[in-house]
Short mmCIF file of N, CA and C in Angstrom, two decimals:
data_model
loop_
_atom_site.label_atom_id
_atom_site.label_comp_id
_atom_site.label_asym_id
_atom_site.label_seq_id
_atom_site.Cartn_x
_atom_site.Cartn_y
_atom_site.Cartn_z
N UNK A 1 3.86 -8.77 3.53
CA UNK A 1 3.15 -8.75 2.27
C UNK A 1 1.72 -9.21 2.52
N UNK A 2 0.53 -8.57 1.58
CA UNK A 2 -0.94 -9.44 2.00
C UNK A 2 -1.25 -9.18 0.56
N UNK A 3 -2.28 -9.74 0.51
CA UNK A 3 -2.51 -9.85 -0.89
C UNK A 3 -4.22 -9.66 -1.21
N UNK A 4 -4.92 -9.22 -1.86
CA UNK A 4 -6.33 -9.32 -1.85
C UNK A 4 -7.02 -9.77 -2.90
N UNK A 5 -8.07 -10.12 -3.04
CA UNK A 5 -8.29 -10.71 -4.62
C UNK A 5 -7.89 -12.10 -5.01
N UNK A 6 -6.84 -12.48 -4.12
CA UNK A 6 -6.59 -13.90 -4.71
C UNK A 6 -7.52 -14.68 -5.38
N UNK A 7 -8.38 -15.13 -4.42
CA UNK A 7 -9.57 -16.10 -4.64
C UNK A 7 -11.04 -15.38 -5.24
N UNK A 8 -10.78 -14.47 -5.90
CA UNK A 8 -11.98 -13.92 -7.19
C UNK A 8 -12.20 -12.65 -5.80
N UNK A 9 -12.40 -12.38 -4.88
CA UNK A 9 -12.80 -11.26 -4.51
C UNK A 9 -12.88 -9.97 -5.41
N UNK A 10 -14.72 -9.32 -4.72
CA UNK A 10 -14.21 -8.45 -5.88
C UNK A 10 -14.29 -7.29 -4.91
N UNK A 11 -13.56 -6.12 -5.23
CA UNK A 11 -13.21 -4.52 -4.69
C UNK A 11 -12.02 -5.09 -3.87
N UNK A 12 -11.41 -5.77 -4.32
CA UNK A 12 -9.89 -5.87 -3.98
C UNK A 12 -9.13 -4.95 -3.61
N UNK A 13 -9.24 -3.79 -4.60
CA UNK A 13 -8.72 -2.90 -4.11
C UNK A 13 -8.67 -1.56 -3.13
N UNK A 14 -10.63 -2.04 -2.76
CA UNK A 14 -10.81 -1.17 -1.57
C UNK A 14 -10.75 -1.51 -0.50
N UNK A 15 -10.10 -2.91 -0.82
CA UNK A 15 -9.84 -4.01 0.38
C UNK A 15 -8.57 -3.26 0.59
N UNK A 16 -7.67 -3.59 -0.25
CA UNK A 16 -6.18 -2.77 0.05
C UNK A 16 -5.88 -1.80 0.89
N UNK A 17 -6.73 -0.59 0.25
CA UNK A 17 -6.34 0.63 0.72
C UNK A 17 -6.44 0.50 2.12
N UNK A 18 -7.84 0.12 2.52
CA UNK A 18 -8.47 -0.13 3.99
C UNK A 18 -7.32 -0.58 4.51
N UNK A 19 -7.14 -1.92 4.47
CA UNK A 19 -6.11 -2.22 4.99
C UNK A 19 -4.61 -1.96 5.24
N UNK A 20 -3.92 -1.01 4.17
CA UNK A 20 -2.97 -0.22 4.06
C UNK A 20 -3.12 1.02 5.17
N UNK A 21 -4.40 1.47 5.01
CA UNK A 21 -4.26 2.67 6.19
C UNK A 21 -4.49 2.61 7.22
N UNK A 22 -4.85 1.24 8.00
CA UNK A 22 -5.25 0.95 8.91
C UNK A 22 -4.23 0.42 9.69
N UNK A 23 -3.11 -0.60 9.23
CA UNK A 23 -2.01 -0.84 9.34
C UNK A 23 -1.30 0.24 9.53
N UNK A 24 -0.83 1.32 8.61
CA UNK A 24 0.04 2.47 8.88
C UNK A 24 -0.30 3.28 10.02
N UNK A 25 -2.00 3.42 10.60
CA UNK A 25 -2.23 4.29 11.92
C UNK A 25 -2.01 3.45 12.91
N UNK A 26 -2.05 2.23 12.89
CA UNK A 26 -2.17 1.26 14.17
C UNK A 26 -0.58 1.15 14.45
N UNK A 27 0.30 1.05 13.24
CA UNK A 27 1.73 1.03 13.52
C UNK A 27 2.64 2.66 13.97
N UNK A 28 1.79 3.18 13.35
CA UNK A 28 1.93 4.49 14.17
C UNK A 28 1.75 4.31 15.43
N UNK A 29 0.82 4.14 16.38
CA UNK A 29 1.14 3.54 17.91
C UNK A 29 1.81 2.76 18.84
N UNK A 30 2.51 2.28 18.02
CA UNK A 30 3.49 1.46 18.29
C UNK A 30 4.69 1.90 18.84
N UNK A 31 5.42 1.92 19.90
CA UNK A 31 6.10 2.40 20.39
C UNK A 31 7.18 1.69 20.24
N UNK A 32 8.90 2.17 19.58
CA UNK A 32 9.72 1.30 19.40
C UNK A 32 11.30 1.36 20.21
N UNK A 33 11.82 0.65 20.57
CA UNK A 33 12.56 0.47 22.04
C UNK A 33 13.80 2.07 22.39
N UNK A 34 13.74 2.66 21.14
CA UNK A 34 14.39 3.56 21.46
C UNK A 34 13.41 5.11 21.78
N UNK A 35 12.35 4.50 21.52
CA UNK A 35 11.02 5.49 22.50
C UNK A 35 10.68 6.13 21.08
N UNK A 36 10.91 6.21 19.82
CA UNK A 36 10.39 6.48 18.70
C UNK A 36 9.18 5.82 18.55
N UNK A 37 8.14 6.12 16.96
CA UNK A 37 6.73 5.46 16.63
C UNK A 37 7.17 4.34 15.88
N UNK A 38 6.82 3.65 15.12
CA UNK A 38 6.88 2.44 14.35
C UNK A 38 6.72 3.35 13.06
N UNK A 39 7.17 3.21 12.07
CA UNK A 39 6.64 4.17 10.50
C UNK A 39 6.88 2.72 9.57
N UNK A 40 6.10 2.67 8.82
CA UNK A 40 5.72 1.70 7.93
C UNK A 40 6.00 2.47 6.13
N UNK A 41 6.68 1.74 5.49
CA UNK A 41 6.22 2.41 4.21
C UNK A 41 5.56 1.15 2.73
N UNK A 42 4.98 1.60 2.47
CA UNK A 42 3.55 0.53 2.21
C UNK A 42 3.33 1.27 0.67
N UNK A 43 3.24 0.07 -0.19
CA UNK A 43 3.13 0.21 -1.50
C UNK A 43 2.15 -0.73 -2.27
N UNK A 44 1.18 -0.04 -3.17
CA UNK A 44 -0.43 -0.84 -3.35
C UNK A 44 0.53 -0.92 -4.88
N UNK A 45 0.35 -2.26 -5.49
CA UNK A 45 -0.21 -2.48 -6.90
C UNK A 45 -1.05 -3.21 -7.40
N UNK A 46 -1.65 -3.36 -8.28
CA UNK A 46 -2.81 -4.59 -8.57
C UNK A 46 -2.20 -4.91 -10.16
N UNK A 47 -2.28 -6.31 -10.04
CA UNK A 47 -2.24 -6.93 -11.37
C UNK A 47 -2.30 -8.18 -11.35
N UNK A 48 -1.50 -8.93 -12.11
CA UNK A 48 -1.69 -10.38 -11.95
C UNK A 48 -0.73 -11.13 -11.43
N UNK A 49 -0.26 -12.88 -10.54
CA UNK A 49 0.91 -12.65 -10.17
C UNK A 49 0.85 -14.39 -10.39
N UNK A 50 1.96 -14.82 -9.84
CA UNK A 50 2.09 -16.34 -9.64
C UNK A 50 1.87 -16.37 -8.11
N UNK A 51 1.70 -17.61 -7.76
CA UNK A 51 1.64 -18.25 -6.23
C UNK A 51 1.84 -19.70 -6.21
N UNK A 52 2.71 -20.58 -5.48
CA UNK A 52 2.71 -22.01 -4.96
C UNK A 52 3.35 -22.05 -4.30
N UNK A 53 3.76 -23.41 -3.55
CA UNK A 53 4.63 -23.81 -3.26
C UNK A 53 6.00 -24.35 -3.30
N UNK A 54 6.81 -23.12 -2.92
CA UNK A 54 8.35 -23.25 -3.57
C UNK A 54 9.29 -24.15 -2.07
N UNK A 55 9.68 -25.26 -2.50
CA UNK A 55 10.99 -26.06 -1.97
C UNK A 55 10.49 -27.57 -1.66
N UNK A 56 11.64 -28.04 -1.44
CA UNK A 56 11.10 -30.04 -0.92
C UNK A 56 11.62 -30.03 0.15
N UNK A 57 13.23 -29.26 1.06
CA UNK A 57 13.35 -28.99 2.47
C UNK A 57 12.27 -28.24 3.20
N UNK A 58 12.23 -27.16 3.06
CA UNK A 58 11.33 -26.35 3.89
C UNK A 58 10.38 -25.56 2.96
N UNK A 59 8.98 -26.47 2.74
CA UNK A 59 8.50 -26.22 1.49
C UNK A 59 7.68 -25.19 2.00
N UNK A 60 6.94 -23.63 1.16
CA UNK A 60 6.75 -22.59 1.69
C UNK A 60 6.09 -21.85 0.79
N UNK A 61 4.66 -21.32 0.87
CA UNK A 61 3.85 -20.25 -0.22
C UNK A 61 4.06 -19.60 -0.74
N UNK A 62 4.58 -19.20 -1.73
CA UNK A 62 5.15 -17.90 -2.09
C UNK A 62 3.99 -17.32 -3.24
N UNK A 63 4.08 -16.06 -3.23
CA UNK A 63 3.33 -15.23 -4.49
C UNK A 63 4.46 -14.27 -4.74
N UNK A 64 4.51 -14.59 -6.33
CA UNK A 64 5.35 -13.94 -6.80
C UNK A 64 5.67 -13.08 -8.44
N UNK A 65 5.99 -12.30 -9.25
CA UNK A 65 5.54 -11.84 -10.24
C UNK A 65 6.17 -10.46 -10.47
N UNK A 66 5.61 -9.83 -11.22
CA UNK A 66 6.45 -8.50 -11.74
C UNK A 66 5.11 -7.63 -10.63
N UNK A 67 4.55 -7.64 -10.77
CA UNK A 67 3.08 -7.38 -9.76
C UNK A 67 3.69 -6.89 -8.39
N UNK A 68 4.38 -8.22 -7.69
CA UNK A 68 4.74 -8.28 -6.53
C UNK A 68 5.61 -7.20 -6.42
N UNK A 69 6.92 -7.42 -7.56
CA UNK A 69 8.08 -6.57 -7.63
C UNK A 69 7.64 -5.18 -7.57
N UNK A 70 6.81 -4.36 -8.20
CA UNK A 70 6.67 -3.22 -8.48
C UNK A 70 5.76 -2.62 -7.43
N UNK A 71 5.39 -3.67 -6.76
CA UNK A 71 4.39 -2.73 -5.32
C UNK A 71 5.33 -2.88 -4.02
N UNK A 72 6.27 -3.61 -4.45
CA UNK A 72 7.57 -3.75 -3.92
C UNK A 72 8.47 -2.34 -4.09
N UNK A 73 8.65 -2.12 -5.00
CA UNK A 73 9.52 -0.87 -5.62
C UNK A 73 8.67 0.65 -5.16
N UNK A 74 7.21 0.47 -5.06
CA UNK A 74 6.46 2.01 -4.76
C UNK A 74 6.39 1.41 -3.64
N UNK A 75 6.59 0.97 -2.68
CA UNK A 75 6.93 0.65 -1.26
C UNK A 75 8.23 1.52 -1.01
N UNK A 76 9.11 1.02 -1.72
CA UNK A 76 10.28 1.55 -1.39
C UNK A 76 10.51 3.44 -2.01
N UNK A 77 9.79 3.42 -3.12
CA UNK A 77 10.27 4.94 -3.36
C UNK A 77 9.24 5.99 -1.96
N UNK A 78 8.12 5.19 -1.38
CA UNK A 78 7.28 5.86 -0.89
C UNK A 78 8.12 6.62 1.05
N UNK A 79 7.50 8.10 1.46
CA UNK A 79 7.98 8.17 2.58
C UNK A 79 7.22 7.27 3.51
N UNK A 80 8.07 7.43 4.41
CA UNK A 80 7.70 6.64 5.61
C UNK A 80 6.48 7.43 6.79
N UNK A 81 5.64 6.62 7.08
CA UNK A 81 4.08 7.38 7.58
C UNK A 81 4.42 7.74 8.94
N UNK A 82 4.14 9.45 9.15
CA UNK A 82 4.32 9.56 10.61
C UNK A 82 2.92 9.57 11.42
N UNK A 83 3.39 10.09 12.87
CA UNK A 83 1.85 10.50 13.62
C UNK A 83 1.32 11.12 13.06
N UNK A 84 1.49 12.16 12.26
CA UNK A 84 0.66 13.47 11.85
C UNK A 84 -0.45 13.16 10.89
N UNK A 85 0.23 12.17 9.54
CA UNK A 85 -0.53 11.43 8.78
C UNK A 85 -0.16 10.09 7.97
N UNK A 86 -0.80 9.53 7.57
CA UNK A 86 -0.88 7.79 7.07
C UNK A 86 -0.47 8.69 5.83
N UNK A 87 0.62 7.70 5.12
CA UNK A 87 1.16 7.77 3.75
C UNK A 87 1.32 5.86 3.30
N UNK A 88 0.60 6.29 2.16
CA UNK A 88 0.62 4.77 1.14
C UNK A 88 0.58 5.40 -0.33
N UNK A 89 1.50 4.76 -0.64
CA UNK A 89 2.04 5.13 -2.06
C UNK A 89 1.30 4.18 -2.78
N UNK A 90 0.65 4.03 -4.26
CA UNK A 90 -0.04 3.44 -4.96
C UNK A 90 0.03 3.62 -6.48
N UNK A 91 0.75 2.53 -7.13
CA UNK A 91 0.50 2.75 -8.90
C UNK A 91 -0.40 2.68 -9.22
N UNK A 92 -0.69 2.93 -10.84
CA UNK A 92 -1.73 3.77 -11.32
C UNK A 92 -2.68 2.69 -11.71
N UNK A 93 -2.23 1.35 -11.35
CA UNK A 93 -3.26 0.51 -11.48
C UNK A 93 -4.27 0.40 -10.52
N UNK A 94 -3.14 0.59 -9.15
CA UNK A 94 -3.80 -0.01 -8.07
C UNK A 94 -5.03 1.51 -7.82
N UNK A 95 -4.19 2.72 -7.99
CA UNK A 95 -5.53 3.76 -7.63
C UNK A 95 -6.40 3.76 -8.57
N UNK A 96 -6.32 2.87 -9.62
CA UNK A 96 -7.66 2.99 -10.87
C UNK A 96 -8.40 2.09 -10.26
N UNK A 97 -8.06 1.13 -9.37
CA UNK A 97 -9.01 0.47 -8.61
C UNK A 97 -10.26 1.46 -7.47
N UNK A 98 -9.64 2.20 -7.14
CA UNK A 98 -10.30 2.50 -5.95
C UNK A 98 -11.29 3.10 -6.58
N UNK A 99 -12.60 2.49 -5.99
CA UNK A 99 -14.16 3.07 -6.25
C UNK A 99 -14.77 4.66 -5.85
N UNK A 100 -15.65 4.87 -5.98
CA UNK A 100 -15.86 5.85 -4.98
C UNK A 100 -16.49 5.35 -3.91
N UNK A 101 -16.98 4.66 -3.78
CA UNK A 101 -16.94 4.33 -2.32
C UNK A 101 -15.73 4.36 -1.25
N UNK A 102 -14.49 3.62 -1.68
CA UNK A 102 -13.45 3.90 -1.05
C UNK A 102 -12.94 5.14 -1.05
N UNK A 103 -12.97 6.15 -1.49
CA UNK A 103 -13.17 7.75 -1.83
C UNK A 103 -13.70 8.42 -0.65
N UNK A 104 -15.27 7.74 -0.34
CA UNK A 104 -15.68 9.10 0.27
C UNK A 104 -15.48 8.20 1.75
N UNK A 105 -15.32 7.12 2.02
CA UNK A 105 -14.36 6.48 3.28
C UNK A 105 -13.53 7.49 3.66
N UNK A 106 -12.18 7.37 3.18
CA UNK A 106 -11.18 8.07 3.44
C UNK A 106 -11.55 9.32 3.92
N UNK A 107 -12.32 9.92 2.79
CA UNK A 107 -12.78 11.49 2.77
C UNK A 107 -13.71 11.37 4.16
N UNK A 108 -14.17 10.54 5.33
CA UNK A 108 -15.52 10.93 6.07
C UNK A 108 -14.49 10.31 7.20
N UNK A 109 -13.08 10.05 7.57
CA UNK A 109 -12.49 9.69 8.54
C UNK A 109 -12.42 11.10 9.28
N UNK A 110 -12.09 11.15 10.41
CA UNK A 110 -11.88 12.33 11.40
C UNK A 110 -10.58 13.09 11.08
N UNK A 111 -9.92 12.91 10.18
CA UNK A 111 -8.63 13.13 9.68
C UNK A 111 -9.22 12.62 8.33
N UNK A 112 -9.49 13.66 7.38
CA UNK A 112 -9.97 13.30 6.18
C UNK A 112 -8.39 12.89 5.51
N UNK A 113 -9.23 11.66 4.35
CA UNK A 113 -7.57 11.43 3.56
C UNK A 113 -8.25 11.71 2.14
N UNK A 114 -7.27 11.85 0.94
CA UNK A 114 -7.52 11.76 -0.20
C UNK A 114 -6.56 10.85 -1.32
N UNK A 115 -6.84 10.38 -2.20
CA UNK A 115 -6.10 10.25 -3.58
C UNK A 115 -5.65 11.35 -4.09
N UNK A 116 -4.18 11.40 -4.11
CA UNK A 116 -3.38 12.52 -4.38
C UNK A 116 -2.10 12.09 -5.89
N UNK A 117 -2.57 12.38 -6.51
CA UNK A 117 -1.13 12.15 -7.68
C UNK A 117 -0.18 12.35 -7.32
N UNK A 118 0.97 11.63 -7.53
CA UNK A 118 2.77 12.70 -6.98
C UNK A 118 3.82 12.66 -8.36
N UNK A 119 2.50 12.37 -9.83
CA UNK A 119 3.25 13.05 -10.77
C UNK A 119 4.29 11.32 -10.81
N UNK A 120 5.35 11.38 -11.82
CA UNK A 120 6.25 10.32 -12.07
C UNK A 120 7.27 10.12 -11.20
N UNK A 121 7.54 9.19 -10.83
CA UNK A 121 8.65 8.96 -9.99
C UNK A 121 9.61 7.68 -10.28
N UNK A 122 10.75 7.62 -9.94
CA UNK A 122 11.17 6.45 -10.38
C UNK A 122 12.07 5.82 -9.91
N UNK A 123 11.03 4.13 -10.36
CA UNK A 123 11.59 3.24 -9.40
C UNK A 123 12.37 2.37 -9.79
N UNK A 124 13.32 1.55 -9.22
CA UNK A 124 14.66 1.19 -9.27
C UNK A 124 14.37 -0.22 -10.00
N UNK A 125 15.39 -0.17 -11.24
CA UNK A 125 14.97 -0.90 -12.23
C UNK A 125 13.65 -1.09 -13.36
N UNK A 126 12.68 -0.14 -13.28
CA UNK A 126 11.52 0.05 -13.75
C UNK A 126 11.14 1.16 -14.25
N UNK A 127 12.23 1.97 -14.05
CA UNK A 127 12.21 3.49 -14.57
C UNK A 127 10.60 4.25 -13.80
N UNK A 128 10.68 5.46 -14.81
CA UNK A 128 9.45 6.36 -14.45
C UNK A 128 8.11 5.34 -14.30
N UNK A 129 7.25 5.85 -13.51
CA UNK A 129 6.23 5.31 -12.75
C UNK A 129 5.07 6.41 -12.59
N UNK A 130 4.09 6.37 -13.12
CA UNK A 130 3.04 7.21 -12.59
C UNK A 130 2.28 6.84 -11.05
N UNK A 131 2.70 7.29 -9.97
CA UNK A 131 2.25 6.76 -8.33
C UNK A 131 1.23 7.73 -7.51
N UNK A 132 0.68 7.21 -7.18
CA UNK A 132 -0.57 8.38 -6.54
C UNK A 132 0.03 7.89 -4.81
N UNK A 133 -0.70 8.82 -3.83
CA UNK A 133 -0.17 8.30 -2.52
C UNK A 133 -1.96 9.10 -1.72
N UNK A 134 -2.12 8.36 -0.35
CA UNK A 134 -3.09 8.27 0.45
C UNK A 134 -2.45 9.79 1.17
N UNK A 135 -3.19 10.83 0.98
CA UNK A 135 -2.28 11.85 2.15
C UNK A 135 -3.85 12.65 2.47
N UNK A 136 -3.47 13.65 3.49
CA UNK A 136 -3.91 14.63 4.77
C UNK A 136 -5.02 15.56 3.11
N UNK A 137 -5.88 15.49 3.65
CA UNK A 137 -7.30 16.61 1.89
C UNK A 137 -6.52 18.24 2.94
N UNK A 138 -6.07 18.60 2.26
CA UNK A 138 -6.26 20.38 2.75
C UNK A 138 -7.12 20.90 3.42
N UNK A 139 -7.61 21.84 4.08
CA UNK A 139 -8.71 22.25 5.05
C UNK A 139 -9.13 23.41 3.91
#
């Protein structure tokens, strides 16, 4: 889990993405013991959440919230990213974040990416979901 924005940052969410796709190509290189890639599946939301310290044995940071849960849940409905291309699934909060600046990023990589809608989908316990995902711009 990472989190951005905590501490007032602002373009949080072009912090995300960056970091979402950067993670998914680097784990793409990753070579895993049965000679397969590493595939990551990675889910952006933005909203608001809790965070402290939960226990008095083994006391430990947690951030936690409906926030957490649901970028939790488009994690899970999202496919898993191969070599060919980075996939990050993103609710409609988290892609109302992205600027255009983070836009024409994606768009000026050597492997252009785009903001792509995938329409409603739905996630477990939360019903229908409007989710956009990071994929391959058409030639």
């Amino acid at each position: 889990m990472a989190v951005c924005g905590l501490c007032g940052e602002t373009n949080h969410g072009d912090a995300s993405v960056r970091v979402a796709v950067k993670l998914a190509e680097r784990a793409n290189k990753v070579q895993r013991p049965d000679g397969g890639l590493t595939s990551l599946k990675i889910g952006l939301n933005s909203g608001s959440l809790s965070s402290g310290v939960i226990g008095k044995k083994s006391p430990r940071f947690s951030i936690f919230g409906d926030t957490v849960n649901t970028a939790s849940r488009i994690a899970s409905s999202a496919s898993s990213s191969t070599t060919h291309h980075t996939v990050v699934h993103l609710s409609e909060s988290a892609a109302a974040t992205a600027t255009p600046s983070i836009r024409s990023w994606l768009g000026a990589r050597a492997s252009p990416l785009g903001l792509v809608p995938n329409g409603h989908v739905h996630l477990k316990g939360k019903g229908s979901a409007l989710t956009w995902s990071i994929a391959p711009l058409s030639p």
